[in-house]
């Protein structure tokens, strides 16, 4: 499944290098997204099966630092490639890398060797949507993606609006990415050494609130860079707990269904966040509302998490 998903991403990226108009590019991005979305659910199931409950924290930490690391690496490599060759070359490079990784997965990755016998798609949906704690966790993840993608989208624009150069704005977002790589390692280490994972993730959510507001109201570049790095760290820190708790509530049998459904809800936050934040700028004519809307997301997420019961496998 992972091989097919990554192959789909790679082929769609290669095809992007040969488009001549907007329409085929639009549909190819959707195809690439279908492949990318499949990867998350399959990885949640694999980690849940491969590792015991006492080892999953660090495993999910390493898994969840990889998207941030990938984005950070892409933001360093792609501009270099585009600047010296062409945008088509960048899509081709990414496509061939994805295909190479797909082949590597096919021949080296150990399969879980397990499946949910006699289960069907609708039964999985009924289980996930009927599970109170999984739904609370899913919408807490929605809030996390809202602030993560919303900050990346509009924090960069705000810095340029405040008069900072493109290079300075880029440095802040790079530091956000560096923090996002370090955070999952720390939370993974802590998660494997405590049974009260809910308290740890709630603390991470609440710590984001003053930092987001401070980023909006302070103007010194040094302090903004430090805040961006800290926010990236906290986002990465919380990211580990999202699939970890989902897997604990679902158990091995429904881990992929729970990962897939919750992942879809997370991504709605990533889509709506930047749009709503941009709309607030259009309506108010300033960035002020952006910071309050961003801060509201981790507050809402912390409240949702507080109502979750302790998972049976914690």
mmCIF file of N, CA and C in Angstrom, residues 32-107:
data_model
loop_
_atom_site.group_PDB
_atom_site.id
_atom_site.type_symbol
_atom_site.label_atom_id
_atom_site.label_comp_id
_atom_site.label_asym_id
_atom_site.label_seq_id
_atom_site.Cartn_x
_atom_site.Cartn_y
_atom_site.Cartn_z
ATOM 1 N N UNK A 32 -1.756 13.468 -6.562
ATOM 2 C CA UNK A 32 -0.617 13.421 -5.652
ATOM 3 C C UNK A 32 -1.062 13.456 -4.203
ATOM 4 N N UNK A 33 -2.084 14.242 -3.913
ATOM 5 C CA UNK A 33 -2.611 14.317 -2.556
ATOM 6 C C UNK A 33 -3.239 13.019 -2.089
ATOM 7 N N UNK A 34 -3.886 12.298 -3.005
ATOM 8 C CA UNK A 34 -4.451 10.994 -2.662
ATOM 9 C C UNK A 34 -3.348 10.026 -2.224
ATOM 10 N N UNK A 35 -2.223 10.080 -2.939
ATOM 11 C CA UNK A 35 -1.099 9.239 -2.544
ATOM 12 C C UNK A 35 -0.537 9.648 -1.201
ATOM 13 N N UNK A 36 -0.359 10.955 -1.007
ATOM 14 C CA UNK A 36 0.211 11.461 0.242
ATOM 15 C C UNK A 36 -0.688 11.139 1.433
ATOM 16 N N UNK A 37 -2.004 11.254 1.239
ATOM 17 C CA UNK A 37 -2.926 10.981 2.333
ATOM 18 C C UNK A 37 -2.931 9.527 2.761
ATOM 19 N N UNK A 38 -2.686 8.633 1.814
ATOM 20 C CA UNK A 38 -2.655 7.210 2.118
ATOM 21 C C UNK A 38 -1.456 6.843 2.983
ATOM 22 N N UNK A 39 -0.355 7.540 2.799
ATOM 23 C CA UNK A 39 0.877 7.232 3.522
ATOM 24 C C UNK A 39 0.671 7.318 5.033
ATOM 25 N N UNK A 40 -0.022 8.357 5.487
ATOM 26 C CA UNK A 40 -0.178 8.583 6.930
ATOM 27 C C UNK A 40 -0.911 7.425 7.603
ATOM 28 N N UNK A 41 -2.051 7.016 7.041
ATOM 29 C CA UNK A 41 -2.836 5.943 7.655
ATOM 30 C C UNK A 41 -2.050 4.641 7.701
ATOM 31 N N UNK A 42 -1.336 4.323 6.621
ATOM 32 C CA UNK A 42 -0.549 3.092 6.577
ATOM 33 C C UNK A 42 0.584 3.122 7.601
ATOM 34 N N UNK A 43 1.200 4.291 7.775
ATOM 35 C CA UNK A 43 2.292 4.411 8.744
ATOM 36 C C UNK A 43 1.786 4.292 10.175
ATOM 37 N N UNK A 44 0.616 4.866 10.465
ATOM 38 C CA UNK A 44 0.041 4.746 11.810
ATOM 39 C C UNK A 44 -0.190 3.280 12.147
ATOM 40 N N UNK A 45 -0.756 2.533 11.188
ATOM 41 C CA UNK A 45 -1.006 1.100 11.424
ATOM 42 C C UNK A 45 0.309 0.343 11.607
ATOM 43 N N UNK A 46 1.299 0.658 10.786
ATOM 44 C CA UNK A 46 2.569 -0.059 10.855
ATOM 45 C C UNK A 46 3.267 0.166 12.191
ATOM 46 N N UNK A 47 3.364 1.418 12.615
ATOM 47 C CA UNK A 47 4.025 1.725 13.893
ATOM 48 C C UNK A 47 3.271 1.076 15.046
ATOM 49 N N UNK A 48 1.928 1.113 15.002
ATOM 50 C CA UNK A 48 1.116 0.509 16.063
ATOM 51 C C UNK A 48 1.368 -0.987 16.160
ATOM 52 N N UNK A 49 1.572 -1.643 15.018
ATOM 53 C CA UNK A 49 1.795 -3.094 15.001
ATOM 54 C C UNK A 49 3.225 -3.453 15.368
ATOM 55 N N UNK A 50 4.189 -2.683 14.874
ATOM 56 C CA UNK A 50 5.597 -3.018 15.092
ATOM 57 C C UNK A 50 6.056 -2.800 16.532
ATOM 58 N N UNK A 51 5.515 -1.780 17.191
ATOM 59 C CA UNK A 51 6.034 -1.386 18.501
ATOM 60 C C UNK A 51 5.012 -1.610 19.601
ATOM 61 N N UNK A 52 5.499 -1.995 20.764
ATOM 62 C CA UNK A 52 4.618 -2.138 21.921
ATOM 63 C C UNK A 52 4.201 -0.755 22.412
ATOM 64 N N UNK A 53 3.187 -0.723 23.270
ATOM 65 C CA UNK A 53 2.665 0.555 23.771
ATOM 66 C C UNK A 53 3.743 1.369 24.474
ATOM 67 N N UNK A 54 4.712 0.707 25.099
ATOM 68 C CA UNK A 54 5.764 1.410 25.842
ATOM 69 C C UNK A 54 6.868 1.951 24.938
ATOM 70 N N UNK A 55 6.843 1.576 23.656
ATOM 71 C CA UNK A 55 7.891 2.010 22.721
ATOM 72 C C UNK A 55 7.391 2.943 21.637
ATOM 73 N N UNK A 56 6.087 3.149 21.572
ATOM 74 C CA UNK A 56 5.519 3.872 20.432
ATOM 75 C C UNK A 56 5.797 5.373 20.467
ATOM 76 N N UNK A 57 6.048 5.931 21.638
ATOM 77 C CA UNK A 57 6.278 7.374 21.721
ATOM 78 C C UNK A 57 7.414 7.831 20.822
ATOM 79 N N UNK A 58 8.589 7.225 20.981
ATOM 80 C CA UNK A 58 9.736 7.607 20.162
ATOM 81 C C UNK A 58 9.526 7.222 18.705
ATOM 82 N N UNK A 59 8.854 6.084 18.471
ATOM 83 C CA UNK A 59 8.587 5.656 17.087
ATOM 84 C C UNK A 59 7.710 6.691 16.378
ATOM 85 N N UNK A 60 6.639 7.122 17.040
ATOM 86 C CA UNK A 60 5.781 8.143 16.437
ATOM 87 C C UNK A 60 6.496 9.495 16.376
ATOM 88 N N UNK A 61 7.379 9.762 17.334
ATOM 89 C CA UNK A 61 8.158 11.006 17.297
ATOM 90 C C UNK A 61 9.013 11.091 16.047
ATOM 91 N N UNK A 62 9.701 9.983 15.735
ATOM 92 C CA UNK A 62 10.536 9.949 14.532
ATOM 93 C C UNK A 62 9.663 10.042 13.285
ATOM 94 N N UNK A 63 8.519 9.347 13.315
ATOM 95 C CA UNK A 63 7.605 9.398 12.169
ATOM 96 C C UNK A 63 7.103 10.825 11.929
ATOM 97 N N UNK A 64 6.759 11.536 13.005
ATOM 98 C CA UNK A 64 6.140 12.843 12.853
ATOM 99 C C UNK A 64 7.140 13.982 12.646
ATOM 100 N N UNK A 65 8.431 13.733 12.885
ATOM 101 C CA UNK A 65 9.405 14.777 12.545
ATOM 102 C C UNK A 65 9.702 14.762 11.043
ATOM 103 N N UNK A 66 9.401 13.632 10.387
ATOM 104 C CA UNK A 66 9.759 13.498 8.974
ATOM 105 C C UNK A 66 9.010 14.467 8.058
ATOM 106 N N UNK A 67 7.703 14.753 8.253
ATOM 107 C CA UNK A 67 7.066 15.732 7.366
ATOM 108 C C UNK A 67 7.696 17.125 7.464
ATOM 109 N N UNK A 68 7.994 17.550 8.702
ATOM 110 C CA UNK A 68 8.629 18.856 8.886
ATOM 111 C C UNK A 68 10.014 18.874 8.252
ATOM 112 N N UNK A 69 10.761 17.792 8.469
ATOM 113 C CA UNK A 69 12.098 17.707 7.873
ATOM 114 C C UNK A 69 12.015 17.722 6.351
ATOM 115 N N UNK A 70 10.998 17.049 5.805
ATOM 116 C CA UNK A 70 10.825 17.029 4.348
ATOM 117 C C UNK A 70 10.514 18.406 3.785
ATOM 118 N N UNK A 71 9.607 19.121 4.469
ATOM 119 C CA UNK A 71 9.264 20.478 4.024
ATOM 120 C C UNK A 71 10.478 21.394 4.118
ATOM 121 N N UNK A 72 11.214 21.283 5.232
ATOM 122 C CA UNK A 72 12.397 22.119 5.424
ATOM 123 C C UNK A 72 13.447 21.849 4.352
ATOM 124 N N UNK A 73 13.674 20.572 4.058
ATOM 125 C CA UNK A 73 14.655 20.198 3.035
ATOM 126 C C UNK A 73 14.213 20.669 1.659
ATOM 127 N N UNK A 74 12.918 20.495 1.370
ATOM 128 C CA UNK A 74 12.395 20.920 0.071
ATOM 129 C C UNK A 74 12.538 22.425 -0.126
ATOM 130 N N UNK A 75 12.302 23.178 0.959
ATOM 131 C CA UNK A 75 12.410 24.634 0.865
ATOM 132 C C UNK A 75 13.845 25.108 0.659
ATOM 133 N N UNK A 76 14.817 24.246 0.968
ATOM 134 C CA UNK A 76 16.209 24.594 0.714
ATOM 135 C C UNK A 76 16.645 24.161 -0.692
ATOM 136 N N UNK A 77 16.165 22.988 -1.117
ATOM 137 C CA UNK A 77 16.642 22.401 -2.376
ATOM 138 C C UNK A 77 15.891 22.940 -3.594
ATOM 139 N N UNK A 78 14.544 23.018 -3.482
ATOM 140 C CA UNK A 78 13.738 23.380 -4.654
ATOM 141 C C UNK A 78 14.084 24.779 -5.197
ATOM 142 N N UNK A 79 14.201 25.826 -4.338
ATOM 143 C CA UNK A 79 14.580 27.134 -4.891
ATOM 144 C C UNK A 79 15.932 27.105 -5.604
ATOM 145 N N UNK A 80 16.861 26.308 -5.066
ATOM 146 C CA UNK A 80 18.187 26.174 -5.695
ATOM 147 C C UNK A 80 18.049 25.563 -7.089
ATOM 148 N N UNK A 81 17.239 24.494 -7.196
ATOM 149 C CA UNK A 81 17.053 23.816 -8.480
ATOM 150 C C UNK A 81 16.342 24.728 -9.477
ATOM 151 N N UNK A 82 15.265 25.393 -9.012
ATOM 152 C CA UNK A 82 14.496 26.273 -9.898
ATOM 153 C C UNK A 82 15.351 27.440 -10.379
ATOM 154 N N UNK A 83 16.199 27.968 -9.474
ATOM 155 C CA UNK A 83 17.040 29.109 -9.834
ATOM 156 C C UNK A 83 18.085 28.785 -10.880
ATOM 157 N N UNK A 84 18.504 27.538 -10.943
ATOM 158 C CA UNK A 84 19.578 27.167 -11.864
ATOM 159 C C UNK A 84 19.094 26.375 -13.082
ATOM 160 N N UNK A 85 17.912 25.820 -12.977
ATOM 161 C CA UNK A 85 17.385 25.051 -14.101
ATOM 162 C C UNK A 85 16.010 25.596 -14.481
ATOM 163 N N UNK A 86 14.942 24.896 -14.100
ATOM 164 C CA UNK A 86 13.574 25.343 -14.393
ATOM 165 C C UNK A 86 12.643 24.675 -13.404
ATOM 166 N N UNK A 87 11.420 25.199 -13.290
ATOM 167 C CA UNK A 87 10.476 24.616 -12.342
ATOM 168 C C UNK A 87 10.136 23.171 -12.708
ATOM 169 N N UNK A 88 10.194 22.850 -14.018
ATOM 170 C CA UNK A 88 9.911 21.471 -14.435
ATOM 171 C C UNK A 88 10.938 20.503 -13.842
ATOM 172 N N UNK A 89 12.192 20.960 -13.763
ATOM 173 C CA UNK A 89 13.253 20.116 -13.204
ATOM 174 C C UNK A 89 12.983 19.797 -11.747
ATOM 175 N N UNK A 90 12.455 20.775 -10.998
ATOM 176 C CA UNK A 90 12.143 20.550 -9.586
ATOM 177 C C UNK A 90 11.087 19.457 -9.427
ATOM 178 N N UNK A 91 10.032 19.507 -10.245
ATOM 179 C CA UNK A 91 8.993 18.476 -10.173
ATOM 180 C C UNK A 91 9.549 17.116 -10.565
ATOM 181 N N UNK A 92 10.402 17.085 -11.593
ATOM 182 C CA UNK A 92 11.006 15.812 -12.012
ATOM 183 C C UNK A 92 11.877 15.230 -10.912
ATOM 184 N N UNK A 93 12.671 16.091 -10.251
ATOM 185 C CA UNK A 93 13.558 15.632 -9.173
ATOM 186 C C UNK A 93 12.748 15.015 -8.041
ATOM 187 N N UNK A 94 11.705 15.716 -7.617
ATOM 188 C CA UNK A 94 10.854 15.211 -6.537
ATOM 189 C C UNK A 94 10.174 13.909 -6.948
ATOM 190 N N UNK A 95 9.719 13.843 -8.202
ATOM 191 C CA UNK A 95 9.056 12.639 -8.689
ATOM 192 C C UNK A 95 9.952 11.413 -8.663
ATOM 193 N N UNK A 96 11.178 11.577 -9.172
ATOM 194 C CA UNK A 96 12.102 10.444 -9.188
ATOM 195 C C UNK A 96 12.518 10.031 -7.776
ATOM 196 N N UNK A 97 12.652 11.007 -6.873
ATOM 197 C CA UNK A 97 12.966 10.673 -5.477
ATOM 198 C C UNK A 97 11.848 9.855 -4.843
ATOM 199 N N UNK A 98 10.601 10.259 -5.098
ATOM 200 C CA UNK A 98 9.456 9.526 -4.537
ATOM 201 C C UNK A 98 9.399 8.103 -5.081
ATOM 202 N N UNK A 99 9.666 7.945 -6.363
ATOM 203 C CA UNK A 99 9.649 6.608 -6.964
ATOM 204 C C UNK A 99 10.770 5.744 -6.385
ATOM 205 N N UNK A 100 11.945 6.337 -6.214
ATOM 206 C CA UNK A 100 13.063 5.594 -5.627
ATOM 207 C C UNK A 100 12.743 5.141 -4.208
ATOM 208 N N UNK A 101 12.105 6.017 -3.425
ATOM 209 C CA UNK A 101 11.721 5.655 -2.062
ATOM 210 C C UNK A 101 10.638 4.580 -2.069
ATOM 211 N N UNK A 102 9.727 4.651 -3.053
ATOM 212 C CA UNK A 102 8.687 3.626 -3.166
ATOM 213 C C UNK A 102 9.306 2.250 -3.388
ATOM 214 N N UNK A 103 10.298 2.187 -4.271
ATOM 215 C CA UNK A 103 10.981 0.916 -4.541
ATOM 216 C C UNK A 103 11.727 0.440 -3.297
ATOM 217 N N UNK A 104 12.345 1.386 -2.573
ATOM 218 C CA UNK A 104 13.061 1.047 -1.342
ATOM 219 C C UNK A 104 12.104 0.459 -0.314
ATOM 220 N N UNK A 105 10.934 1.055 -0.188
ATOM 221 C CA UNK A 105 9.912 0.552 0.735
ATOM 222 C C UNK A 105 9.477 -0.860 0.336
ATOM 223 N N UNK A 106 9.260 -1.074 -0.958
ATOM 224 C CA UNK A 106 8.773 -2.361 -1.447
ATOM 225 C C UNK A 106 9.730 -3.500 -1.095
ATOM 226 N N UNK A 107 11.039 -3.246 -1.198
ATOM 227 C CA UNK A 107 12.008 -4.321 -1.029
ATOM 228 C C UNK A 107 12.652 -4.390 0.349
#
